[in-house]
Coordinates of C-alpha atoms in Angstrom, one line a residue:
Chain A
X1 CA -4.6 17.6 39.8
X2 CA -5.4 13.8 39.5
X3 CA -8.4 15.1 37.4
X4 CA -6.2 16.5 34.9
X5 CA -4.0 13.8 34.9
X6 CA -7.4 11.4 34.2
X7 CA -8.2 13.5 31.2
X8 CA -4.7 13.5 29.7
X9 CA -4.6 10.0 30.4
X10 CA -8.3 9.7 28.6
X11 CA -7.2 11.7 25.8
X12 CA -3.8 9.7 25.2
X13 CA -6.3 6.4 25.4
X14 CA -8.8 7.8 22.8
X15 CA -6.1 9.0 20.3
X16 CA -4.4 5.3 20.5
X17 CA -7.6 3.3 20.3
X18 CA -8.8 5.7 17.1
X19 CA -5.0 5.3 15.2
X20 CA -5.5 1.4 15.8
X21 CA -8.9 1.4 14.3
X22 CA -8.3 3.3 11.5
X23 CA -5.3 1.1 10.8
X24 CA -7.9 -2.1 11.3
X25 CA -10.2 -0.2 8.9
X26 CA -7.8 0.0 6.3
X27 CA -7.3 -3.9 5.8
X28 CA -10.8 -4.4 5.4
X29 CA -12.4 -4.7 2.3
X30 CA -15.3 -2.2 2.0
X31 CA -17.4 -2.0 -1.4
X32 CA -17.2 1.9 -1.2
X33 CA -20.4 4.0 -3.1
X34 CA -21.5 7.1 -4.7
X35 CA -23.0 9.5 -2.5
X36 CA -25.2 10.0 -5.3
X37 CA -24.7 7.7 -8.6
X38 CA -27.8 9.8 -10.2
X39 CA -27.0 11.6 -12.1
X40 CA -23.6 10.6 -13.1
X41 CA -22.3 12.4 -16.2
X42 CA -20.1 10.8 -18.5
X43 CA -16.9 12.3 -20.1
X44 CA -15.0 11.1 -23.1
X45 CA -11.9 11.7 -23.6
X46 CA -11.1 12.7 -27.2
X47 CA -8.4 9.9 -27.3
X48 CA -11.7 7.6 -27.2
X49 CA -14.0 10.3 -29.3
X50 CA -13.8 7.4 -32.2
X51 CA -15.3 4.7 -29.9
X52 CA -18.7 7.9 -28.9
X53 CA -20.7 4.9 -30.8
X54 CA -19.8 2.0 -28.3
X55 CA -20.3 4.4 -25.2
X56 CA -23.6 3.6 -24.1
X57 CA -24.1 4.2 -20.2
X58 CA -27.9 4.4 -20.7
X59 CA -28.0 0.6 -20.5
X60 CA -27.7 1.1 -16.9
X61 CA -30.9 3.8 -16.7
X62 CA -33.9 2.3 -14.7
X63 CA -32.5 -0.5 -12.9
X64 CA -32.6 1.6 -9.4
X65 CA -34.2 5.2 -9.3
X66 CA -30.7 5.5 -7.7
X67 CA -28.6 5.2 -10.5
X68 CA -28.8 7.5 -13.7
X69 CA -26.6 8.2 -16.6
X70 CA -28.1 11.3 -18.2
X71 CA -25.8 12.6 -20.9
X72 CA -22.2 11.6 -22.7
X73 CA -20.1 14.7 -23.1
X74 CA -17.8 14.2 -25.9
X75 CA -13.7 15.6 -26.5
X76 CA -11.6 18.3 -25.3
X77 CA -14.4 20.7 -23.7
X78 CA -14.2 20.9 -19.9
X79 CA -17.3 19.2 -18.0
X80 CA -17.7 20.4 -14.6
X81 CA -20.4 18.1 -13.6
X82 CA -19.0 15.0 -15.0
X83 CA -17.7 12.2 -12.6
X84 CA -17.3 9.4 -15.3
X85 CA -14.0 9.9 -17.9
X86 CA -13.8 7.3 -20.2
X87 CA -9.9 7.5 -22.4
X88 CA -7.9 5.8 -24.4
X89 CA -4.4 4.9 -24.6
X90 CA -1.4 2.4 -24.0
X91 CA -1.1 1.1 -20.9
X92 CA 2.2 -0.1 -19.7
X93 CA 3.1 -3.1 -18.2
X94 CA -0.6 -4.7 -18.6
X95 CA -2.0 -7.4 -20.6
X96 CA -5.6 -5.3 -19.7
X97 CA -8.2 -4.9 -22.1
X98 CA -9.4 -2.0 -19.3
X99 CA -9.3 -0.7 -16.3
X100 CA -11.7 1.2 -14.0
X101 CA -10.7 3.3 -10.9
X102 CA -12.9 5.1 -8.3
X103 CA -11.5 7.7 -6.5
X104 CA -12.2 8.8 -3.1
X105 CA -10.7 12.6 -3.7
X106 CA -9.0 14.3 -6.9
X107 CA -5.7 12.4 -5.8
X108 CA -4.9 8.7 -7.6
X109 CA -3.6 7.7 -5.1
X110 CA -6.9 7.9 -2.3
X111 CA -9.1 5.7 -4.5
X112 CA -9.9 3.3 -1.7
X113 CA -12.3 0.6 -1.9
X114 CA -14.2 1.9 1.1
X115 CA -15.6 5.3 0.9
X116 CA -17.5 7.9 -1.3
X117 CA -16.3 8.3 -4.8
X118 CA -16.2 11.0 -6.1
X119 CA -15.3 10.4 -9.8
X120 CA -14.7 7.2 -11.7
X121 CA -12.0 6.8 -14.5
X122 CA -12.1 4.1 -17.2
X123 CA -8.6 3.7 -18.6
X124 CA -8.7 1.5 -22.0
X125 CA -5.9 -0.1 -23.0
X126 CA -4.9 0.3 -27.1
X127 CA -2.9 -3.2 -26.5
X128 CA -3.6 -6.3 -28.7
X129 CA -4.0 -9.0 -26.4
X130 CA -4.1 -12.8 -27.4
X131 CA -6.7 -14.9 -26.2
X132 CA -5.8 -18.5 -27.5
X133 CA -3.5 -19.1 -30.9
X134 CA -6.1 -17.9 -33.7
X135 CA -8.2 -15.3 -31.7
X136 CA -6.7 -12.0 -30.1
X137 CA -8.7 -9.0 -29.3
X138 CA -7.9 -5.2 -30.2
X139 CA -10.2 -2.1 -28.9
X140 CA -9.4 -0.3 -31.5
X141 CA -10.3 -2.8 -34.1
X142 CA -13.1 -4.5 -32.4
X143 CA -16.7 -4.4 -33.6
X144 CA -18.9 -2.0 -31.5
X145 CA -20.9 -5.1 -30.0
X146 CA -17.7 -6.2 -28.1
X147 CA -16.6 -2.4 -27.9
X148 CA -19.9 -2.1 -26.2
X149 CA -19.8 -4.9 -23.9
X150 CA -16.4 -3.9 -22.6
X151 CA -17.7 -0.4 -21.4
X152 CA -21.1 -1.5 -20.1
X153 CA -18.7 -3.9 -18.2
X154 CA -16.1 -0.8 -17.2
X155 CA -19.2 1.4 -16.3
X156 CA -20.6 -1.8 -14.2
X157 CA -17.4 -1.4 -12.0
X158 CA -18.0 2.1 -11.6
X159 CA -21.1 2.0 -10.4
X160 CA -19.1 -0.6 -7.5
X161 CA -20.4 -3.9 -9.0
X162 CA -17.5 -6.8 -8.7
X163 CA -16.5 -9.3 -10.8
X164 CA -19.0 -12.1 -10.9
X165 CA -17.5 -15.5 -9.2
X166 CA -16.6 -18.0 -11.0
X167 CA -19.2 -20.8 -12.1
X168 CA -22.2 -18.4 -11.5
X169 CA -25.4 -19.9 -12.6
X170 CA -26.8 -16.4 -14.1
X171 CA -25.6 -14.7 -16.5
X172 CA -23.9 -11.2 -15.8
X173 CA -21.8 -8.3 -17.9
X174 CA -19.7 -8.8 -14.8
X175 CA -18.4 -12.0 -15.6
X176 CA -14.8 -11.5 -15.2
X177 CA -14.2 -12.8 -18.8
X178 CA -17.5 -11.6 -20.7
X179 CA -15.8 -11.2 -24.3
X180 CA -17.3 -14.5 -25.7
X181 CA -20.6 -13.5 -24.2
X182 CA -23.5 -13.2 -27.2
X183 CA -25.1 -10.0 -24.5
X184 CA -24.0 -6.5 -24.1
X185 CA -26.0 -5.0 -22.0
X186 CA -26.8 -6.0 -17.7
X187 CA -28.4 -9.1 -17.4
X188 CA -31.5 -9.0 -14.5
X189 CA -28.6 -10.5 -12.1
X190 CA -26.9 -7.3 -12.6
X191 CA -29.9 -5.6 -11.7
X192 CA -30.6 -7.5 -8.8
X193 CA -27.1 -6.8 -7.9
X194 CA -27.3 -3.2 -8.6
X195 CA -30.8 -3.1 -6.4
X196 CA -29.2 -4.8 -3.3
X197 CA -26.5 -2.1 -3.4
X198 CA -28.3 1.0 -3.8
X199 CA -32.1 0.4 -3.3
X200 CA -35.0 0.3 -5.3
Chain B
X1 CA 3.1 25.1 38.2
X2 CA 0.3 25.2 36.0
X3 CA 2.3 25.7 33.5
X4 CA 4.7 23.1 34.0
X5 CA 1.5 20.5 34.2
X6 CA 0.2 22.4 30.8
X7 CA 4.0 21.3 29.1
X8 CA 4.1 18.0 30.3
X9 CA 0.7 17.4 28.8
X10 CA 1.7 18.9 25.4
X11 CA 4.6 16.9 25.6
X12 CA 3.0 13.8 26.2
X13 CA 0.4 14.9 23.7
X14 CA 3.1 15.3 21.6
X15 CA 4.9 11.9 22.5
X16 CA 1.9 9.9 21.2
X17 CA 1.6 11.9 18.4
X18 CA 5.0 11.3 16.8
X19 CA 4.5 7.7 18.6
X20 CA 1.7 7.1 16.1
X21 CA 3.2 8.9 13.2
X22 CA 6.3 7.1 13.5
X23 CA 4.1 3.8 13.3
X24 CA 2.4 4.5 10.7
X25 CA 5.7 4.9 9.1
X26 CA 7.1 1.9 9.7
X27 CA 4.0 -0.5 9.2
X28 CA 2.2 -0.2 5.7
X29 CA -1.7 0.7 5.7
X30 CA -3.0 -1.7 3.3
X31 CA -5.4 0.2 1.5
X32 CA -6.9 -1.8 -2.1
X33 CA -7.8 0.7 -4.9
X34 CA -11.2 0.6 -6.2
X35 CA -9.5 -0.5 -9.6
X36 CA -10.8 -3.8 -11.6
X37 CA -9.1 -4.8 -14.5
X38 CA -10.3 -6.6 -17.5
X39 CA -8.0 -9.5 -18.7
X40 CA -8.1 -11.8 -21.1
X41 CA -9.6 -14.8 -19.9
X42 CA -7.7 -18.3 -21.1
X43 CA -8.8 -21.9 -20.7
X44 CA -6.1 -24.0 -21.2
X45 CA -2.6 -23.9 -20.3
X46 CA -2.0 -24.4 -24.3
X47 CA -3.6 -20.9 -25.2
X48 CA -2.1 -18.8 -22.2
X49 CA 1.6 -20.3 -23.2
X50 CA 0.4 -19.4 -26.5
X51 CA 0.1 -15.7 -25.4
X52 CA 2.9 -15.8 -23.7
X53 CA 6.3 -14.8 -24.9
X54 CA 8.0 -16.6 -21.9
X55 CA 7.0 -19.3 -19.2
X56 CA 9.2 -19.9 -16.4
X57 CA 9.8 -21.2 -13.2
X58 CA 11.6 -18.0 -11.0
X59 CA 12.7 -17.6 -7.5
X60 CA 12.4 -13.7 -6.0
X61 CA 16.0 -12.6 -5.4
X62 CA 15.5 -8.8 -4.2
X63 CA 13.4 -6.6 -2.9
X64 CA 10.5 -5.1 -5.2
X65 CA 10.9 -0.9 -5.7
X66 CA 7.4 1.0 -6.2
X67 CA 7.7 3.4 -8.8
X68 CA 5.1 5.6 -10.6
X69 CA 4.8 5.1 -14.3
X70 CA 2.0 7.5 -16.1
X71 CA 0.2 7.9 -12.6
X72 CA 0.0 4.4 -12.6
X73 CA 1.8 2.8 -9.7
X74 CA 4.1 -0.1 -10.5
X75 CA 6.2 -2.3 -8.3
X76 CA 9.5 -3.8 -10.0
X77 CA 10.8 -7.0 -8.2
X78 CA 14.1 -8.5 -9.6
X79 CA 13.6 -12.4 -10.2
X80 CA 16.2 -15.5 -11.1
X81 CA 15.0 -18.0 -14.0
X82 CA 15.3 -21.4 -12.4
X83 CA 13.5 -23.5 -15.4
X84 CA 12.6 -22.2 -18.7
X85 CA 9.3 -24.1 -20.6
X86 CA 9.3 -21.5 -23.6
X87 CA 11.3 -18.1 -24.8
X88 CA 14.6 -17.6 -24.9
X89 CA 15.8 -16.7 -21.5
X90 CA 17.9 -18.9 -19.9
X91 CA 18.6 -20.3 -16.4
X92 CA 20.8 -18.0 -14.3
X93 CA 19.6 -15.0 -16.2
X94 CA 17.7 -11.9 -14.3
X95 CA 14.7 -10.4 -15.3
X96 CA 12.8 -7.7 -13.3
X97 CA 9.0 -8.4 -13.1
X98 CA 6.1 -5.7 -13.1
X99 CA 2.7 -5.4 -11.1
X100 CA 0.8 -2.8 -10.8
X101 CA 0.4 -1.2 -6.7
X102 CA 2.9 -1.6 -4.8
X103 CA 4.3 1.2 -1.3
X104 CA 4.3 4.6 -1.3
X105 CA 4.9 6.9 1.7
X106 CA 3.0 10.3 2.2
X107 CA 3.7 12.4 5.3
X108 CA 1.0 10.6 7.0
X109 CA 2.3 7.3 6.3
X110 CA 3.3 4.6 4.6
X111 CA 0.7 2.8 2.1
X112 CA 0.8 -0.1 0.8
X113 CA -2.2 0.0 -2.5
X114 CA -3.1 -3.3 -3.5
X115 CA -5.4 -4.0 -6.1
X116 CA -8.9 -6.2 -5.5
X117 CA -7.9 -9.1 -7.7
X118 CA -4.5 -9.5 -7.0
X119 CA -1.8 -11.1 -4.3
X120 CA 1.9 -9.7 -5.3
X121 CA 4.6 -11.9 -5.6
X122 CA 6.4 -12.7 -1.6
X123 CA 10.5 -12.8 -0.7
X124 CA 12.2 -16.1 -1.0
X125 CA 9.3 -17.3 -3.0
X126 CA 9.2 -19.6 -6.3
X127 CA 6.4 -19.0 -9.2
X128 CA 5.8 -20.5 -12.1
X129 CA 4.9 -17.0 -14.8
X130 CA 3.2 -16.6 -17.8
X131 CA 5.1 -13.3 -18.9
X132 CA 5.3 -10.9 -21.8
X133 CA 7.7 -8.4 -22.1
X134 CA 7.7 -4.8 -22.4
X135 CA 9.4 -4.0 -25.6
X136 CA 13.1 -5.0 -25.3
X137 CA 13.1 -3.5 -21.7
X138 CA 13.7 -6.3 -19.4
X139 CA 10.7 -6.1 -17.6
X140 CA 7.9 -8.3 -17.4
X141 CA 4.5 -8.6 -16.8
X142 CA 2.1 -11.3 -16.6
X143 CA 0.3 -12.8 -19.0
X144 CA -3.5 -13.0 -17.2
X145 CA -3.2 -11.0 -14.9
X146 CA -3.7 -12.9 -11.5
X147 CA -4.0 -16.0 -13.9
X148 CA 0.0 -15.4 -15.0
X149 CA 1.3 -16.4 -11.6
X150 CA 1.3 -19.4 -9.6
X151 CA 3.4 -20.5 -6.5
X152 CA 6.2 -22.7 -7.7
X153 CA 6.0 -26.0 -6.8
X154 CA 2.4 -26.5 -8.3
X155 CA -0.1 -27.2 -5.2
X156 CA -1.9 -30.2 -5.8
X157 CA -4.8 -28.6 -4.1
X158 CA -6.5 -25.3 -6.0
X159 CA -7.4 -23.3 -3.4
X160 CA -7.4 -19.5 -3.2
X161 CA -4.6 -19.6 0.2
X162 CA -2.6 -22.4 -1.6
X163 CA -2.1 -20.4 -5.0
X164 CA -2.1 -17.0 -3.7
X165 CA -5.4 -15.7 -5.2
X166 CA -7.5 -13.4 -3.4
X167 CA -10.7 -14.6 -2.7
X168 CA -12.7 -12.8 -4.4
X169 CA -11.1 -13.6 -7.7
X170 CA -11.6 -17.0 -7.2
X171 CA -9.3 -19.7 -8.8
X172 CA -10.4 -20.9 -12.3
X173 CA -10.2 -24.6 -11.8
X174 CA -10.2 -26.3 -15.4
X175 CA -7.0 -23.5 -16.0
X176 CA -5.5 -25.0 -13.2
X177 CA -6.0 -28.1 -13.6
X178 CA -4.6 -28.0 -17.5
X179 CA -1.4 -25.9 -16.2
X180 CA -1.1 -28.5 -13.5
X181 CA -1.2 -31.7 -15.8
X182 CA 1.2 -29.7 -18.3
X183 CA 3.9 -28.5 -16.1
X184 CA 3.2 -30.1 -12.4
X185 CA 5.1 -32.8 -13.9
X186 CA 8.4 -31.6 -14.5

């Protein structure tokens, strides 16, 4: 009898000691990762088929043996391999140029920083935004060396690279405001970076 | 008898359960999406109130309502303009203000998502916004990003605690500074 009782009791401790650490868990930050970022297919959207040019994941190729951009599959056509969707569109309620988001499962709503992702979606946003009185910048209208640098940058996020802090002595495609930058592709920070996360 | 034992230990089972449930329920699980955002960067004060259709000086007056908007999810907090520096809202008027994340409950729980760069606005708080509006909606959104919202009054010290800034945004000093000397004054 008290036996029982002990492993009741044990049981009752166990459930209450996992619930509080998977509530602790979910206020950390945690960088989450691929299970496997090579290869990682890429898939455009055909409201961003214009932009195919600009697309150019294989930038990222042979930092890491770990992380691999093979192919670009391009419009409507179903891509069951691909874990990278690029699209295009108006975003409401954002003064964005873009916006990238990892998911953890199929659902929006699980795309947790910790975790394994399982698919990656860059959302760009059509909006003009204004960056000081006589410069603004459009996606749509941009030359394909900024278009460029804004997806390498997108793609960078996927792959679970941050923002670059402020007043960073190297240059990165991370830097959170990299549109007056005169490079478009990773810098050898951003190799670095993407070494220390996934190996050589 | 040993079937009484085997009830009572279903129902205790069954207790902790609901116990838990119910908790999880009641306090948020603060998850932060794995989304990073690209915004227009701004060095002085002049160019983001430039880009701006409105700046003001708000205090929160209800409680924000999560809502999803084109499987994005949005939180809508009615504010009060206090001061207006440009646009032509005036003081006394409402506005309701828009950030992305926000609550939403599942049957497991409820979550709160939050987004890496960004701390959303607090209850019987002040901020000084850099806003645009969304068409002729009412609603508001910020003109930076993180960098369209700052606690009301202006802290002489730019730290990431004092202005509400996560850390690993990190708080662009020479903006701050030139938003400081051009409305810490007033």
């Amino acid at each position: 009898m008290k036996k029982k009782l002990l492993v009741i009791l044990i049981a009752i401790l166990c459930i209450t000691v996992y619930s509080i650490l998977g509530v602790l868990a979910c206020t950390e930050f945690f960088s989450g990762s691929w299970p496997s970022a090579n290869p990682l297919h890429v898939h455009v959207d055909s409201s961003a088929s214009a932009f195919t040019q600009a697309i150019n994941p294989f930038c990222w190729n042979y930092k890491t043996s770990k992380v691999f951009f093979p192919s670009v599959h391009v419009g409507g056509t179903t891509c069951s391999s691909c874990k990278v969707f690029i699209k295009y569109g108006f975003l409401p309620y954002e003064n964005v140029i873009a916006i990238t988001q990892n998911y953890t499962s199929k659902t929006k709503i699980d795309s947790w920083m910790s975790g394994s992702w399982v698919k990656s979606v860059i959302s760009i946003n059509s909006r003009q935004v204004m960056l000081s009185p006589t410069t603004s910048f459009e996606f749509g209208s941009a030359s394909n060396f900024l278009r460029q640098l804004v997806i390498v940058h997108e793609l960078g996020h996927t792959l679970g690279l941050k923002h670059q802090i402020l007043y960073c002595p190297e240059s990165s495609i991370m830097w959170r405001n990299p549109i007056n930058s005169s490079f478009n592709t990773p810098r050898p920070h951003d190799a670095n970076t993407l070494v220390t996360k996934y190996g050589p | 008898m040993s079937r009484y034992r085997c009830l009572i230990a279903i129902g205790i089972v069954l207790v902790v359960g609901l116990g838990i449930l119910a908790y999880r329920h009641i306090v948020p699980t603060i998850t932060l999406t794995s989304s990073t955002a690209l915004y227009p960067g701004y060095d002085t004060a002049e160019n983001m109130e430039y880009a701006s259709e409105v700046v003001v000086v708000v205090s929160v007056v209800g409680k924000g309502k999560s809502k999803d908007v084109n499987d994005w999810l949005y939180t809508f907090t009615p504010l009060k303009v206090e001061r207006v520096f440009k646009g032509d809202l005036l003081p006394g008027e409402r506005i309701e203000f828009a950030e992305r994340g926000g609550y939403e409950r599942k049957v497991t729980g409820l979550y709160f998502i939050g987004r890496e760069d960004y701390v959303h606005i607090k209850q019987n708080s002040s901020y000084l916004l850099f806003l645009i509006e969304e068409g002729d909606t009412g609603i508001y959104f910020t003109t930076g990003g993180p960098e369209g919202k700052y606690v009301w009054p202006l802290p002489q010290e730019a730290t990431a605690e004092n202005l509400e800034f996560t850390d690993c945004w990190g708080v662009d000093l020479d903006l701050y500074n030139s938003i400081l000397a051009r409305y810490g004054g007033n």
